[in-house]
CSV table of C-alpha atoms and ligand atoms in Angstrom, one decimal:
chain,number,residue,atom,x,y,z
A,253,MET,CA,29.9,0.1,15.7
A,254,LEU,CA,29.2,-3.4,14.7
A,255,ILE,CA,27.6,-4.0,11.3
A,256,THR,CA,25.7,-7.3,10.9
A,257,ARG,CA,23.9,-8.5,7.8
A,258,THR,CA,22.7,-12.0,8.9
A,259,ILE,CA,20.2,-13.0,11.5
A,260,LYS,CA,22.7,-15.6,12.8
A,261,ASP,CA,25.4,-13.0,13.4
A,262,LEU,CA,22.9,-10.6,15.0
A,263,LYS,CA,21.5,-13.2,17.4
A,264,ASN,CA,25.0,-14.3,18.3
A,265,LYS,CA,26.2,-10.8,19.2
A,266,ILE,CA,23.0,-10.0,21.1
A,267,SER,CA,23.0,-13.2,23.1
A,268,LYS,CA,26.5,-12.3,24.4
A,269,TYR,CA,25.3,-8.9,25.6
A,270,LYS,CA,22.2,-10.5,27.2
A,271,ALA,CA,24.4,-13.1,29.0
A,272,ASP,CA,26.2,-10.2,30.5
A,273,GLY,CA,22.9,-8.8,31.8
A,274,LYS,CA,22.9,-5.8,29.4
A,275,GLN,CA,19.6,-3.9,28.7
A,276,ILE,CA,19.0,-3.7,24.9
A,277,GLY,CA,17.3,-0.8,23.1
A,278,PHE,CA,16.1,-1.2,19.5
A,279,ILE,CA,15.2,1.3,16.8
A,280,PRO,CA,13.9,-0.3,13.6
A,281,THR,CA,14.2,2.0,10.5
A,282,MET,CA,14.0,1.9,6.8
A,283,GLY,CA,17.2,4.0,6.5
A,284,ALA,CA,17.6,7.5,4.9
A,285,LEU,CA,18.1,8.5,8.5
A,286,HIS,CA,17.3,12.0,9.7
A,287,LYS,CA,17.5,13.8,13.0
A,288,GLY,CA,14.2,12.2,14.1
A,289,HIS,CA,15.7,8.7,13.9
A,290,LEU,CA,18.9,9.9,15.5
A,291,SER,CA,16.9,11.3,18.5
A,292,LEU,CA,15.4,7.8,18.9
A,293,ILE,CA,18.9,6.4,19.0
A,294,GLU,CA,19.9,9.0,21.6
A,295,CYS,CA,16.9,8.2,23.6
A,296,SER,CA,17.9,4.5,23.7
A,297,LYS,CA,21.5,5.5,24.5
A,298,SER,CA,20.4,7.3,27.6
A,299,ASN,CA,18.1,4.5,28.7
A,300,ASP,CA,19.8,1.2,27.6
A,301,ASP,CA,23.2,-0.3,27.8
A,302,ILE,CA,23.3,-1.4,24.2
A,303,THR,CA,21.5,0.3,21.3
A,304,VAL,CA,20.7,-1.7,18.2
A,305,ALA,CA,19.3,-0.2,15.0
A,306,SER,CA,18.1,-1.9,11.8
A,307,ILE,CA,18.0,-0.6,8.3
A,308,PHE,CA,15.7,-2.5,6.0
A,309,VAL,CA,13.3,-1.1,3.3
A,310,ASN,CA,10.6,-3.7,3.9
A,311,PRO,CA,8.9,-4.6,0.6
A,312,THR,CA,5.8,-6.2,2.2
A,313,GLN,CA,4.6,-2.8,3.7
A,314,PHE,CA,4.5,-1.0,0.3
A,315,ASN,CA,1.2,-1.4,-1.5
A,316,ASN,CA,2.6,0.7,-4.3
A,317,LYS,CA,5.7,-0.7,-6.3
A,318,GLU,CA,6.7,2.8,-7.5
A,319,ASP,CA,6.8,4.0,-3.9
A,320,LEU,CA,9.0,1.1,-2.9
A,321,LYS,CA,11.3,1.7,-5.9
A,322,LYS,CA,11.8,5.4,-5.2
A,323,TYR,CA,12.1,5.1,-1.4
A,324,PRO,CA,15.5,6.8,-0.6
A,325,ARG,CA,18.4,4.4,0.1
A,326,GLU,CA,21.6,5.9,1.6
A,327,GLU,CA,23.3,3.0,3.4
A,328,GLU,CA,26.8,4.5,3.6
A,329,LYS,CA,25.6,7.9,4.9
A,330,ASP,CA,23.3,6.1,7.4
A,331,ILE,CA,26.2,4.0,8.8
A,332,GLU,CA,28.2,7.2,9.3
A,333,LEU,CA,25.4,8.9,11.1
A,334,LEU,CA,24.8,5.9,13.3
A,335,LYS,CA,28.5,5.8,14.2
A,336,GLN,CA,28.4,9.5,15.1
A,337,VAL,CA,25.6,9.1,17.6
A,338,GLY,CA,27.2,6.0,19.2
A,339,CYS,CA,24.8,3.2,18.0
A,340,ASP,CA,26.4,-0.1,19.1
A,341,ILE,CA,25.0,-2.5,16.4
A,342,VAL,CA,23.3,-2.0,13.1
A,343,PHE,CA,21.5,-4.8,11.4
A,344,ILE,CA,21.3,-4.4,7.6
A,345,PRO,CA,19.8,-7.6,6.1
A,346,THR,CA,18.8,-8.4,2.5
A,347,VAL,CA,15.3,-9.2,1.4
A,348,GLU,CA,16.3,-12.8,1.1
A,349,GLU,CA,17.6,-12.9,4.6
A,350,MET,CA,14.3,-11.5,6.1
A,351,TYR,CA,12.0,-13.3,3.7
A,352,PRO,CA,13.6,-16.6,2.7
A,353,GLU,CA,10.0,-17.6,1.7
A,354,GLU,CA,6.8,-15.6,1.3
A,355,ASP,CA,5.4,-14.4,4.6
A,356,LYS,CA,1.7,-15.4,4.5
A,357,ARG,CA,0.9,-14.4,8.1
A,358,GLN,CA,-2.2,-12.2,8.4
A,359,PHE,CA,-2.5,-10.2,11.5
A,360,ASN,CA,-5.7,-8.9,13.1
A,361,PHE,CA,-5.5,-5.6,15.0
A,362,GLY,CA,-9.1,-5.5,16.2
A,363,GLY,CA,-10.1,-2.9,13.6
A,364,ILE,CA,-7.5,-0.2,14.2
A,365,GLU,CA,-5.8,-1.3,11.0
A,366,ASN,CA,-8.8,-0.4,8.8
A,367,VAL,CA,-9.1,3.4,9.5
A,368,MET,CA,-6.9,6.3,8.2
A,369,GLU,CA,-3.7,4.9,6.7
A,370,GLY,CA,-5.3,1.4,6.5
A,371,LYS,CA,-8.1,2.7,4.2
A,372,PHE,CA,-5.6,4.1,1.7
A,373,ARG,CA,-2.7,1.7,2.0
A,374,ASP,CA,-4.1,-1.8,1.7
A,375,GLY,CA,-2.0,-4.4,3.6
A,376,HIS,CA,0.5,-1.8,4.8
A,377,PHE,CA,0.1,-2.5,8.5
A,378,ASN,CA,0.1,-6.3,7.9
A,379,GLY,CA,3.5,-5.8,6.2
A,380,VAL,CA,4.7,-3.6,9.1
A,381,ALA,CA,3.7,-6.3,11.6
A,382,GLN,CA,5.4,-9.0,9.5
A,383,ILE,CA,8.7,-7.2,9.6
A,384,VAL,CA,8.5,-5.8,13.1
A,385,SER,CA,7.5,-9.2,14.6
A,386,LYS,CA,10.5,-10.8,12.9
A,387,LEU,CA,12.9,-8.1,14.0
A,388,PHE,CA,11.5,-8.2,17.6
A,389,GLN,CA,12.1,-12.0,17.7
A,390,TYR,CA,15.7,-11.7,16.5
A,391,VAL,CA,16.7,-8.7,18.6
A,392,GLU,CA,14.5,-9.4,21.7
A,393,PRO,CA,15.0,-5.9,23.0
A,394,ASP,CA,13.9,-4.6,26.4
A,395,ASN,CA,12.8,-1.3,24.8
A,396,ALA,CA,11.8,-0.5,21.2
A,397,TYR,CA,11.5,3.1,20.1
A,398,PHE,CA,9.2,4.6,17.5
A,399,GLY,CA,8.3,8.1,16.4
A,400,ILE,CA,4.8,9.3,17.1
A,401,LYS,CA,4.7,10.9,13.6
A,402,ASP,CA,3.5,7.5,12.6
A,403,PHE,CA,0.7,7.7,15.1
A,404,GLN,CA,-1.3,4.8,13.8
A,405,GLN,CA,1.8,2.6,13.3
A,406,VAL,CA,2.6,3.1,17.0
A,407,ALA,CA,-0.9,1.9,18.0
A,408,ILE,CA,-0.5,-1.1,15.7
A,409,ILE,CA,2.8,-2.0,17.1
A,410,ARG,CA,1.5,-1.7,20.7
A,411,TYR,CA,-1.3,-4.0,19.7
A,412,LEU,CA,1.1,-6.5,18.0
A,413,ASN,CA,3.3,-6.4,21.0
A,414,LYS,CA,0.5,-7.0,23.5
A,415,HIS,CA,-1.6,-9.6,21.5
A,416,TYR,CA,1.0,-11.5,19.5
A,417,LEU,CA,4.4,-11.0,21.2
A,418,ALA,CA,3.6,-10.7,24.9
A,419,ASP,CA,6.1,-13.4,25.8
A,420,LEU,CA,9.0,-11.2,24.6
A,421,ASN,CA,8.3,-8.6,27.2
A,422,ILE,CA,9.2,-5.6,25.1
A,423,ASN,CA,8.4,-2.1,26.3
A,424,ILE,CA,7.3,0.2,23.4
A,425,VAL,CA,8.5,3.8,23.8
A,426,ALA,CA,6.8,6.4,21.6
A,427,CYS,CA,8.9,9.6,21.0
A,428,ASP,CA,7.9,13.1,20.0
A,429,ILE,CA,7.8,14.3,16.4
A,430,LEU,CA,11.0,16.2,15.4
A,431,ARG,CA,10.3,19.1,13.1
A,432,GLU,CA,12.3,21.2,10.7
A,433,GLU,CA,12.5,24.9,11.6
A,434,ASP,CA,9.5,25.7,9.5
A,435,GLY,CA,7.4,23.1,11.2
A,436,LEU,CA,7.5,20.3,8.6
A,437,ALA,CA,7.6,16.9,10.4
A,438,MET,CA,11.0,15.2,9.7
A,439,SER,CA,10.6,12.2,7.4
A,440,SER,CA,12.8,10.3,5.0
A,441,ARG,CA,10.3,11.2,2.3
A,442,ASN,CA,11.1,14.9,2.6
A,443,LYS,CA,14.2,14.1,0.7
A,444,LEU,CA,12.0,13.3,-2.3
A,445,LEU,CA,10.4,16.8,-2.3
A,446,SER,CA,11.5,19.2,-5.0
A,447,PRO,CA,12.0,22.8,-3.8
A,448,ASN,CA,8.5,24.1,-4.6
A,449,TYR,CA,6.8,21.2,-2.8
A,450,ARG,CA,9.2,21.5,0.1
A,451,ASN,CA,8.3,25.2,0.5
A,452,ALA,CA,4.6,24.3,0.4
A,453,ALA,CA,4.7,21.4,2.8
A,454,PRO,CA,4.9,23.3,6.1
A,455,LEU,CA,1.4,24.5,5.5
A,456,ILE,CA,0.3,21.1,6.8
A,457,GLN,CA,1.5,21.6,10.3
A,458,LYS,CA,0.6,25.3,10.3
A,459,THR,CA,-3.0,24.5,9.5
A,460,LEU,CA,-3.2,21.8,12.1
A,461,LYS,CA,-1.8,24.2,14.7
A,462,LYS,CA,-4.2,26.9,13.7
A,463,TYR,CA,-7.3,24.7,14.1
A,464,LYS,CA,-6.0,23.1,17.3
A,465,LYS,CA,-6.0,26.6,18.8
A,466,ASP,CA,-9.5,27.4,17.5
A,467,TYR,CA,-11.1,24.0,17.9
A,468,LYS,CA,-13.8,25.1,20.4
A,469,ASN,CA,-15.4,27.2,17.6
A,470,TYR,CA,-16.2,24.3,15.4
A,471,SER,CA,-17.7,20.8,15.3
A,472,VAL,CA,-15.3,17.9,14.5
A,473,LYS,CA,-16.7,17.7,11.0
A,474,GLU,CA,-16.3,21.4,10.4
A,475,LEU,CA,-12.7,21.2,11.7
A,476,MET,CA,-11.9,18.3,9.3
A,477,ASN,CA,-13.4,20.2,6.4
A,478,LYS,CA,-11.7,23.5,7.3
A,479,ILE,CA,-8.3,21.8,7.5
A,480,THR,CA,-8.8,20.0,4.2
A,481,GLU,CA,-10.0,23.2,2.4
A,482,GLU,CA,-7.2,25.4,3.7
A,483,ILE,CA,-4.5,23.0,2.7
A,484,ASN,CA,-6.0,22.2,-0.7
A,485,GLU,CA,-6.1,26.0,-1.4
A,486,ASN,CA,-2.4,25.5,-2.1
A,487,GLU,CA,-2.4,24.0,-5.5
A,488,LEU,CA,0.8,21.9,-4.8
A,489,LEU,CA,-0.9,20.1,-1.9
A,490,ASN,CA,-3.7,17.6,-2.0
A,491,VAL,CA,-5.2,16.2,1.2
A,492,GLU,CA,-5.9,12.5,1.2
A,493,TYR,CA,-7.6,12.4,4.5
A,494,VAL,CA,-8.0,14.3,7.8
A,495,ASP,CA,-9.4,12.4,10.7
A,496,ILE,CA,-9.8,13.5,14.3
A,497,VAL,CA,-9.7,10.3,16.4
A,498,ASP,CA,-9.7,8.9,19.8
A,499,ASN,CA,-6.2,8.0,20.9
A,500,THR,CA,-7.1,4.4,21.8
A,501,THR,CA,-9.8,3.3,19.4
A,502,LEU,CA,-8.6,5.4,16.5
A,503,LYS,CA,-12.3,6.1,15.7
A,504,THR,CA,-13.5,9.5,14.6
A,505,VAL,CA,-14.7,11.3,17.7
A,506,ASP,CA,-17.9,13.3,18.2
A,507,LYS,CA,-16.3,15.6,20.6
A,508,ILE,CA,-12.7,16.6,21.2
A,509,ILE,CA,-11.4,15.7,24.6
A,510,GLU,CA,-8.0,17.2,25.5
A,511,GLY,CA,-5.4,14.5,26.2
A,512,GLN,CA,-7.5,11.8,24.4
A,513,THR,CA,-7.9,13.1,20.9
A,514,THR,CA,-5.5,13.5,17.9
A,515,ALA,CA,-5.9,15.0,14.5
A,516,CYS,CA,-4.2,12.9,11.8
A,517,ILE,CA,-3.5,13.8,8.2
A,518,ALA,CA,-2.1,12.5,5.0
A,519,VAL,CA,-1.3,14.9,2.2
A,520,PHE,CA,0.2,14.5,-1.3
A,521,ALA,CA,2.9,17.1,-2.2
A,522,GLY,CA,3.0,16.1,-5.8
A,523,LYS,CA,3.7,12.4,-5.8
A,524,VAL,CA,5.2,12.4,-2.3
A,525,ARG,CA,2.8,11.3,0.4
A,526,LEU,CA,3.4,13.1,3.8
A,527,ILE,CA,1.7,12.3,7.1
A,528,ASP,CA,1.5,14.4,10.3
A,529,ASN,CA,-0.6,14.7,13.4
A,530,ILE,CA,-1.4,17.0,16.3
A,531,ALA,CA,-2.6,16.0,19.8
A,532,PHE,CA,-5.3,18.0,21.4
B,663,LIG,O1,8.5,3.4,10.5
B,663,LIG,C1,9.2,2.7,9.7
B,663,LIG,O2,10.3,3.2,9.3
B,663,LIG,C2,8.8,1.3,9.3
B,663,LIG,O3,7.5,1.2,9.2
B,663,LIG,C3,9.4,0.2,10.3
B,663,LIG,C4,8.8,0.4,11.7
B,663,LIG,C5,10.9,0.3,10.3
B,663,LIG,C6,9.0,-1.2,9.7
B,663,LIG,O4,9.6,-1.4,8.5
């Protein structure tokens, strides 16, 4: 596996593959890789000729400095894991390489940036768009892979791709959530959970599943309240929001339509913020 740290080197390597007509798959990450990331790499390996990953903890998407500071960083281990799954190129730039000067670009996502995560993480999606647009321009992949655990992020990236980067012709592939045996959605942040919080966290998915099964017995508002109350009954967990939204507009629905509606949630397990979702 090739490790590149500069944009120049990365573009150089990729242009050689492109000249040979190779199809490129790309998985942007912030490192601290888990099986969820590795499944995205595997997905690219089975679809594309060359698989490129990036590891970069992007400062502009953190609205909370503490969160940025404590975000897990495990470069050596990540490189080993990427080698094991057969990734071809990993790009690991510094902050100076990606942001030689302040990125002042402001993106507009037609409103989908202002709901759910957007309400609680000011500027988060603008930061995601800043880094993803740079990475897309440097890698110019045919396919880019994202986990649907970040449901709203996938919608934002699809919008970015369609409205700002259409000339790059990138196909966005959204992949299923990978879960631990007890149902907790895999996330780099799970590494920050102390054992008591780790034991409490599977209640998030368990509660979403329970009310998905029973959804016909409640109004949307009742469902959101029930999910919140039931999770908050555990004193280690604190729901930040539950929203049941239309898959395209991300607006709260009046009525659940199977195949078109998703329940999204953010929960604090102590200081660690976890997100999850379930499709109806
Ligand atoms: O999902 C993530 O890990 C990040 O938001 C991403 C897409 C790598 C951008 O920094």
